[in-house]
GROMACS .gro file of C-alpha atoms in nm:
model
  235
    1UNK     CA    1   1.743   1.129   1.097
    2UNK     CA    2   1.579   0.924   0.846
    3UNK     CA    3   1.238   1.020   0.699
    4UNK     CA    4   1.092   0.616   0.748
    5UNK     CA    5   1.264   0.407   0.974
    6UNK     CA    6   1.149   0.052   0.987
    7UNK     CA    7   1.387  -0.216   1.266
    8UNK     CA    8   1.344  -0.544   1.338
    9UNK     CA    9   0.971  -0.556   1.204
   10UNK     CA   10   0.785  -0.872   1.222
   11UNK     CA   11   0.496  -0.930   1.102
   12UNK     CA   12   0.215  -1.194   0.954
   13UNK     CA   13  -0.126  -1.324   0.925
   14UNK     CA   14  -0.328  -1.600   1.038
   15UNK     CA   15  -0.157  -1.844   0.822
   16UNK     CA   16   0.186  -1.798   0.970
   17UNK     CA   17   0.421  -1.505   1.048
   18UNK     CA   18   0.579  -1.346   0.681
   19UNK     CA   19   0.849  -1.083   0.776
   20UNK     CA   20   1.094  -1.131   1.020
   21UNK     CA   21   1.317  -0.823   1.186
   22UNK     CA   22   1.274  -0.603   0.852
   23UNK     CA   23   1.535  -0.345   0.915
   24UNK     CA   24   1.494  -0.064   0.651
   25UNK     CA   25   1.529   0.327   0.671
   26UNK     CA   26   1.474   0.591   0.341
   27UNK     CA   27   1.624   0.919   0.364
   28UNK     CA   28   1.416   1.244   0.258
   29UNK     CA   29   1.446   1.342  -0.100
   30UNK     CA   30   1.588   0.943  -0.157
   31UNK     CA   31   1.415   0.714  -0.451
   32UNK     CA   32   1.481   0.356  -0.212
   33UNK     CA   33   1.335   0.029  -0.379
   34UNK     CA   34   1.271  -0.304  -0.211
   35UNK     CA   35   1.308  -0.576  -0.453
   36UNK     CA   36   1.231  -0.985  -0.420
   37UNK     CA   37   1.025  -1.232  -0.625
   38UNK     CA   38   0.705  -1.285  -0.584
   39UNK     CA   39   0.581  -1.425  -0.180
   40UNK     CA   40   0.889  -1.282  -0.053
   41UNK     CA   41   0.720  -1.004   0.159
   42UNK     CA   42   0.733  -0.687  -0.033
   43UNK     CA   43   0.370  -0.638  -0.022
   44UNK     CA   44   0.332  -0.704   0.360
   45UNK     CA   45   0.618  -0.495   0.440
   46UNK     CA   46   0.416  -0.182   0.306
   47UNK     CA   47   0.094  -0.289   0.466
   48UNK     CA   48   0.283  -0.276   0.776
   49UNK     CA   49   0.404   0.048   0.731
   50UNK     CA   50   0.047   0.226   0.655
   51UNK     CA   51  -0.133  -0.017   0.907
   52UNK     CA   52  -0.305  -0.176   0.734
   53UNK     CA   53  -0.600  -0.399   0.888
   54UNK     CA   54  -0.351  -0.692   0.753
   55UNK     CA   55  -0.066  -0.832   0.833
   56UNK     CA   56  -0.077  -0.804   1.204
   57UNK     CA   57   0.288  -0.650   1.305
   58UNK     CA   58   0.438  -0.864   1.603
   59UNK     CA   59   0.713  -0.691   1.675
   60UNK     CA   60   0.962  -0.416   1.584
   61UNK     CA   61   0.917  -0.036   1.560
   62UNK     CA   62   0.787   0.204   1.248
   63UNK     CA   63   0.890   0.576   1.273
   64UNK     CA   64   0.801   0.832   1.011
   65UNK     CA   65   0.920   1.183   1.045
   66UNK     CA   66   0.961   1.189   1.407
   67UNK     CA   67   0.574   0.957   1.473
   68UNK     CA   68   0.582   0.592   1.593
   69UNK     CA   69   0.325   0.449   1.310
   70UNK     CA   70   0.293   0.175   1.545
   71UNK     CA   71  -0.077   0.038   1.636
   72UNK     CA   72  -0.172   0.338   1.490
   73UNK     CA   73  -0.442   0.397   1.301
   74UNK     CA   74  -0.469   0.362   0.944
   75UNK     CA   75  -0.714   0.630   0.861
   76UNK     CA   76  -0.461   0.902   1.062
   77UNK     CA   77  -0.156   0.782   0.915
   78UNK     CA   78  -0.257   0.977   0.540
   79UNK     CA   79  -0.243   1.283   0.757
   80UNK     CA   80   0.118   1.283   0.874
   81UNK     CA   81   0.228   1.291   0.520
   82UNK     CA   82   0.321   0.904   0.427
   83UNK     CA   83   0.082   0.816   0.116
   84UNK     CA   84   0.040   0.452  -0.018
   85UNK     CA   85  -0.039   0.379  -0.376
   86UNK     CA   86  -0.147   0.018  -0.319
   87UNK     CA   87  -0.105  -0.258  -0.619
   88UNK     CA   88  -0.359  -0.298  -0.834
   89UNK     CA   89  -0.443   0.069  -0.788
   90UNK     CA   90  -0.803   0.105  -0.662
   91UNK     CA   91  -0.938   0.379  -0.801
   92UNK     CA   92  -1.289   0.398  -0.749
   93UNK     CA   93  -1.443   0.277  -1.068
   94UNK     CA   94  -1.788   0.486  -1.074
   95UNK     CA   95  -1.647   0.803  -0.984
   96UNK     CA   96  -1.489   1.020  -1.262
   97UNK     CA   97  -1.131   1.134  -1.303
   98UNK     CA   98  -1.184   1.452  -1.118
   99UNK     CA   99  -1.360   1.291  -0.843
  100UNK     CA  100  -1.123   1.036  -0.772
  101UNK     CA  101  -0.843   1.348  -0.707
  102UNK     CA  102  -1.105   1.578  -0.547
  103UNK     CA  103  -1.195   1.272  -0.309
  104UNK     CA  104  -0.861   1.235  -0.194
  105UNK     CA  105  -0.802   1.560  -0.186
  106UNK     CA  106  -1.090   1.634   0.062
  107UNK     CA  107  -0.939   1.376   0.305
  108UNK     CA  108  -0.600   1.577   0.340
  109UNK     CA  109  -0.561   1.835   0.588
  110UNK     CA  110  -0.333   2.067   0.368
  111UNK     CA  111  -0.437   1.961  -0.016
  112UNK     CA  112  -0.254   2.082  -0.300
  113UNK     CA  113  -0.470   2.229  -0.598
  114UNK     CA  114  -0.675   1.958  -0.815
  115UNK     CA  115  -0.610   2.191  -1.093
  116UNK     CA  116  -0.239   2.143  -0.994
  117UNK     CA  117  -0.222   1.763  -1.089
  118UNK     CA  118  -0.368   1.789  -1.448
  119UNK     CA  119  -0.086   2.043  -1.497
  120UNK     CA  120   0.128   1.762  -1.358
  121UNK     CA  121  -0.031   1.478  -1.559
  122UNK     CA  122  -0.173   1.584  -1.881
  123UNK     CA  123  -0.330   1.226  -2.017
  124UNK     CA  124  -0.535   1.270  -1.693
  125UNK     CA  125  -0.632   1.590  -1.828
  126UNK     CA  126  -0.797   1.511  -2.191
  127UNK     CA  127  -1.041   1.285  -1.934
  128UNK     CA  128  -1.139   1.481  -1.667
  129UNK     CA  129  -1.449   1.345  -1.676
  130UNK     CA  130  -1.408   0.981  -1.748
  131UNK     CA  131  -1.494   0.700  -1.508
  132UNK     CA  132  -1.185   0.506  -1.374
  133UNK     CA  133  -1.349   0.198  -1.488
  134UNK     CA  134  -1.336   0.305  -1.822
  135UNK     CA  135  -0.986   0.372  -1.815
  136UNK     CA  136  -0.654   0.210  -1.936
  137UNK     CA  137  -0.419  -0.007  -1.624
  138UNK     CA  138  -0.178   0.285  -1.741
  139UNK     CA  139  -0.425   0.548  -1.725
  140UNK     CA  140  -0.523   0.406  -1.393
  141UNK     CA  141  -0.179   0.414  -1.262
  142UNK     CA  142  -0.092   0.771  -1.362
  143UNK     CA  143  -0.414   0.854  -1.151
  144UNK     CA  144  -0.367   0.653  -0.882
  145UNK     CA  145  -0.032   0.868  -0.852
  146UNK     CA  146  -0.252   1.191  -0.890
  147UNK     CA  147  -0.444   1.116  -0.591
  148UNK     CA  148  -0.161   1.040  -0.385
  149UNK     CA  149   0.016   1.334  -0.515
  150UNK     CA  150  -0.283   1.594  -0.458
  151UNK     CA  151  -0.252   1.469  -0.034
  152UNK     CA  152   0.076   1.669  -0.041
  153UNK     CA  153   0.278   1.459   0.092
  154UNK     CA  154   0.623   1.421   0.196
  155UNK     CA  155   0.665   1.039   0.066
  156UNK     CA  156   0.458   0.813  -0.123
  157UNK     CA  157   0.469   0.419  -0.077
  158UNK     CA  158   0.431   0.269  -0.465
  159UNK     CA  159   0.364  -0.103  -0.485
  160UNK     CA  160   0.405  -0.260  -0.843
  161UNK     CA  161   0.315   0.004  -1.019
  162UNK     CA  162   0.449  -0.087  -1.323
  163UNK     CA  163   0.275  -0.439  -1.341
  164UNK     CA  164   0.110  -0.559  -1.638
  165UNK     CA  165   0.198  -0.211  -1.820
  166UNK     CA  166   0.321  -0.204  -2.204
  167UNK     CA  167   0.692  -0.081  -2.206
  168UNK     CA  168   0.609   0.299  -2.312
  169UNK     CA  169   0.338   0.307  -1.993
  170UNK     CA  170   0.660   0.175  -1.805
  171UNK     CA  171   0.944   0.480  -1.911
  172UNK     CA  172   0.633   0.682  -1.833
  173UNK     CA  173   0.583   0.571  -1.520
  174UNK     CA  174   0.994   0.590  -1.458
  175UNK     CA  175   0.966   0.962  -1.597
  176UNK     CA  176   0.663   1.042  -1.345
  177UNK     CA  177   0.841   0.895  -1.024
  178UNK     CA  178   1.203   1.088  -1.100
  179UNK     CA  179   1.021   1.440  -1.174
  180UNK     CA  180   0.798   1.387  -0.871
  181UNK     CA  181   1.150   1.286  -0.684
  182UNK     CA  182   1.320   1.567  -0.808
  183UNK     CA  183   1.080   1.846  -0.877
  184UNK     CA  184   0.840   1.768  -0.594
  185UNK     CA  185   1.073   1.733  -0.334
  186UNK     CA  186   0.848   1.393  -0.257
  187UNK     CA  187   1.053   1.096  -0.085
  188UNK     CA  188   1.003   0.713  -0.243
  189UNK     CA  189   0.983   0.372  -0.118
  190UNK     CA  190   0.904   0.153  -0.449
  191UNK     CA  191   0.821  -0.169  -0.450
  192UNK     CA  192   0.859  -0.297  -0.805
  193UNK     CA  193   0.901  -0.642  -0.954
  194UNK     CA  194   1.061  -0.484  -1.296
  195UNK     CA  195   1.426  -0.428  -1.224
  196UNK     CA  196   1.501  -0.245  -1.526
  197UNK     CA  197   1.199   0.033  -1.340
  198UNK     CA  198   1.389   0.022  -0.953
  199UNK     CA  199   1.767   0.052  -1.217
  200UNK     CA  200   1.637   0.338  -1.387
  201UNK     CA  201   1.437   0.538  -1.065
  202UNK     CA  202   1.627   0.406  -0.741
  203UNK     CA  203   1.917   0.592  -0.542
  204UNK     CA  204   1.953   0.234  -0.379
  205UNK     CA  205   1.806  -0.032  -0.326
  206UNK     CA  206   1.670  -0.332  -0.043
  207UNK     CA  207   1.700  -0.704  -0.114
  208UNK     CA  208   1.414  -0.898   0.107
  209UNK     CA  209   1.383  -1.308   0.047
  210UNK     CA  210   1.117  -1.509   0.238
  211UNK     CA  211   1.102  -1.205   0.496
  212UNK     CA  212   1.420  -1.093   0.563
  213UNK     CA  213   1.669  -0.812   0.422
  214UNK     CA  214   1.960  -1.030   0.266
  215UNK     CA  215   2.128  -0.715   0.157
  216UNK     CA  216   2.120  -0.340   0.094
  217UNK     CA  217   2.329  -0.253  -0.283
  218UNK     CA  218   2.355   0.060  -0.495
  219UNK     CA  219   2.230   0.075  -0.799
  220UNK     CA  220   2.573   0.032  -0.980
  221UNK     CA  221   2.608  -0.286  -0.764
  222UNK     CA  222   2.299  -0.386  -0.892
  223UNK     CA  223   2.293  -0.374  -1.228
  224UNK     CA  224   2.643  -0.559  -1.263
  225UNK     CA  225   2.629  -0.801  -1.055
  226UNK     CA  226   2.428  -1.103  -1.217
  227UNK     CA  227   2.464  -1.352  -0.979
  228UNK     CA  228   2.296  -1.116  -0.685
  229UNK     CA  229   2.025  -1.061  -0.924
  230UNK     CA  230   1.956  -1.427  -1.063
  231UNK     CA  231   1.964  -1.567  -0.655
  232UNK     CA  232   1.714  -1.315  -0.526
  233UNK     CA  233   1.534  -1.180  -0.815
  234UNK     CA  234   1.539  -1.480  -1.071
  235UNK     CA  235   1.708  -1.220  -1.308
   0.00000   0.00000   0.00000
């Protein structure tokens, strides 16, 4: 049985319906991207699947480890062990390093150790007590990972979370999701507009174009096949 199972999910917002009967399932243990260009619903399809307050789902059925996410809500969803680390990251910009993990930490019901995350990420730990604003969009990123990490959970959602990085932020970023992959035991959907990231981190990956899955590939697919890449990915 699959860890996330998403069928025939529709979903939208007041300004007209975006996904249409988004069929998608990640394994546990699994590193699955979902690739498109930009509007194509990559971004709504995760919203959906950690309810958030927008888009509205219409239709279709979201199953994580065994729980129908459906109409549930949000706030409870952290709890079963799904974890989204939303674009733009949204750490909160007045509280410190160390607050920002301990924060998220208090909301889990079975935390892993604070201390355990600057072991994990060691930039994070030379600023322990720096205020997010004050960090780097890199910086930012590796702690937005932190706090999802330090929820101990059994798969984290990433959206973008290599956008607007400089290319060494980026391998780190690739380095950070395979060791929490393979050393955590953590399951991954990614959502990533850099190919070369979803190449070098994905077991396989999703195709989704104005709302719909065109096509499910392997990586090996992937990366040789220009055409697929050029007429859904402008690549």
């Amino acid at each position: 049985m699959s860890l996330l199972d998403v069928h025939d999910l529709d979903a939208g917002y007041e300004t007209g319906q975006v996904l249409f009967g988004v069929d998608l399932e990640v394994d546990r243990d699994e590193v699955v991207s979902l690739l498109g260009r930009n509007g194509a619903g990559k971004t709504t399809t995760m919203r959906a699947i950690v309810g958030a307050a927008e888009p509205t789902v219409r239709g279709g059925t979201i199953e994580f480890d065994g729980h129908d996410l459906r109409d549930r809500p949000s706030h409870e969803i952290p709890g079963l062990g799904l974890s989204l680390v939303p674009e733009a990251r949204r750490c909160f910009p007045d509280l410190t390093v160390t607050e920002n993990i301990r924060l998220a930490a208090n909301h889990a019901p079975d935390p892993r150790d604070v201390e355990e995350m600057f072991d994990r990420f060691p930039e994070l730990d030379d600023m322990r007590g720096r205020a997010a604003r004050n960090m780097s969009g890199g910086e930012q990123q590796m702690l937005a990972i932190a706090r999802a990490l330090v929820t101990n959970p059994k798969m984290i959602l990433l959206d973008e979370p290599c956008e607007g990085l400089a290319p060494y932020i980026v391998r780190r970023i690739e380095d950070i999701i395979t060791e929490i992959s393979e050393n955590e035991g953590v399951t991954i959907l990614l959502v990533e507009q850099n190919v070369a990231v979803a190449l070098a981190t994905a077991d396989r990956h999703y195709l989704i174009d104005e709302g719909r899955i065109v096509d499910e590939v392997t990586t090996e697919r992937l990366r040789e096949d220009a055409d697929l890449r050029q007429q859904y990915l402008g690549v």
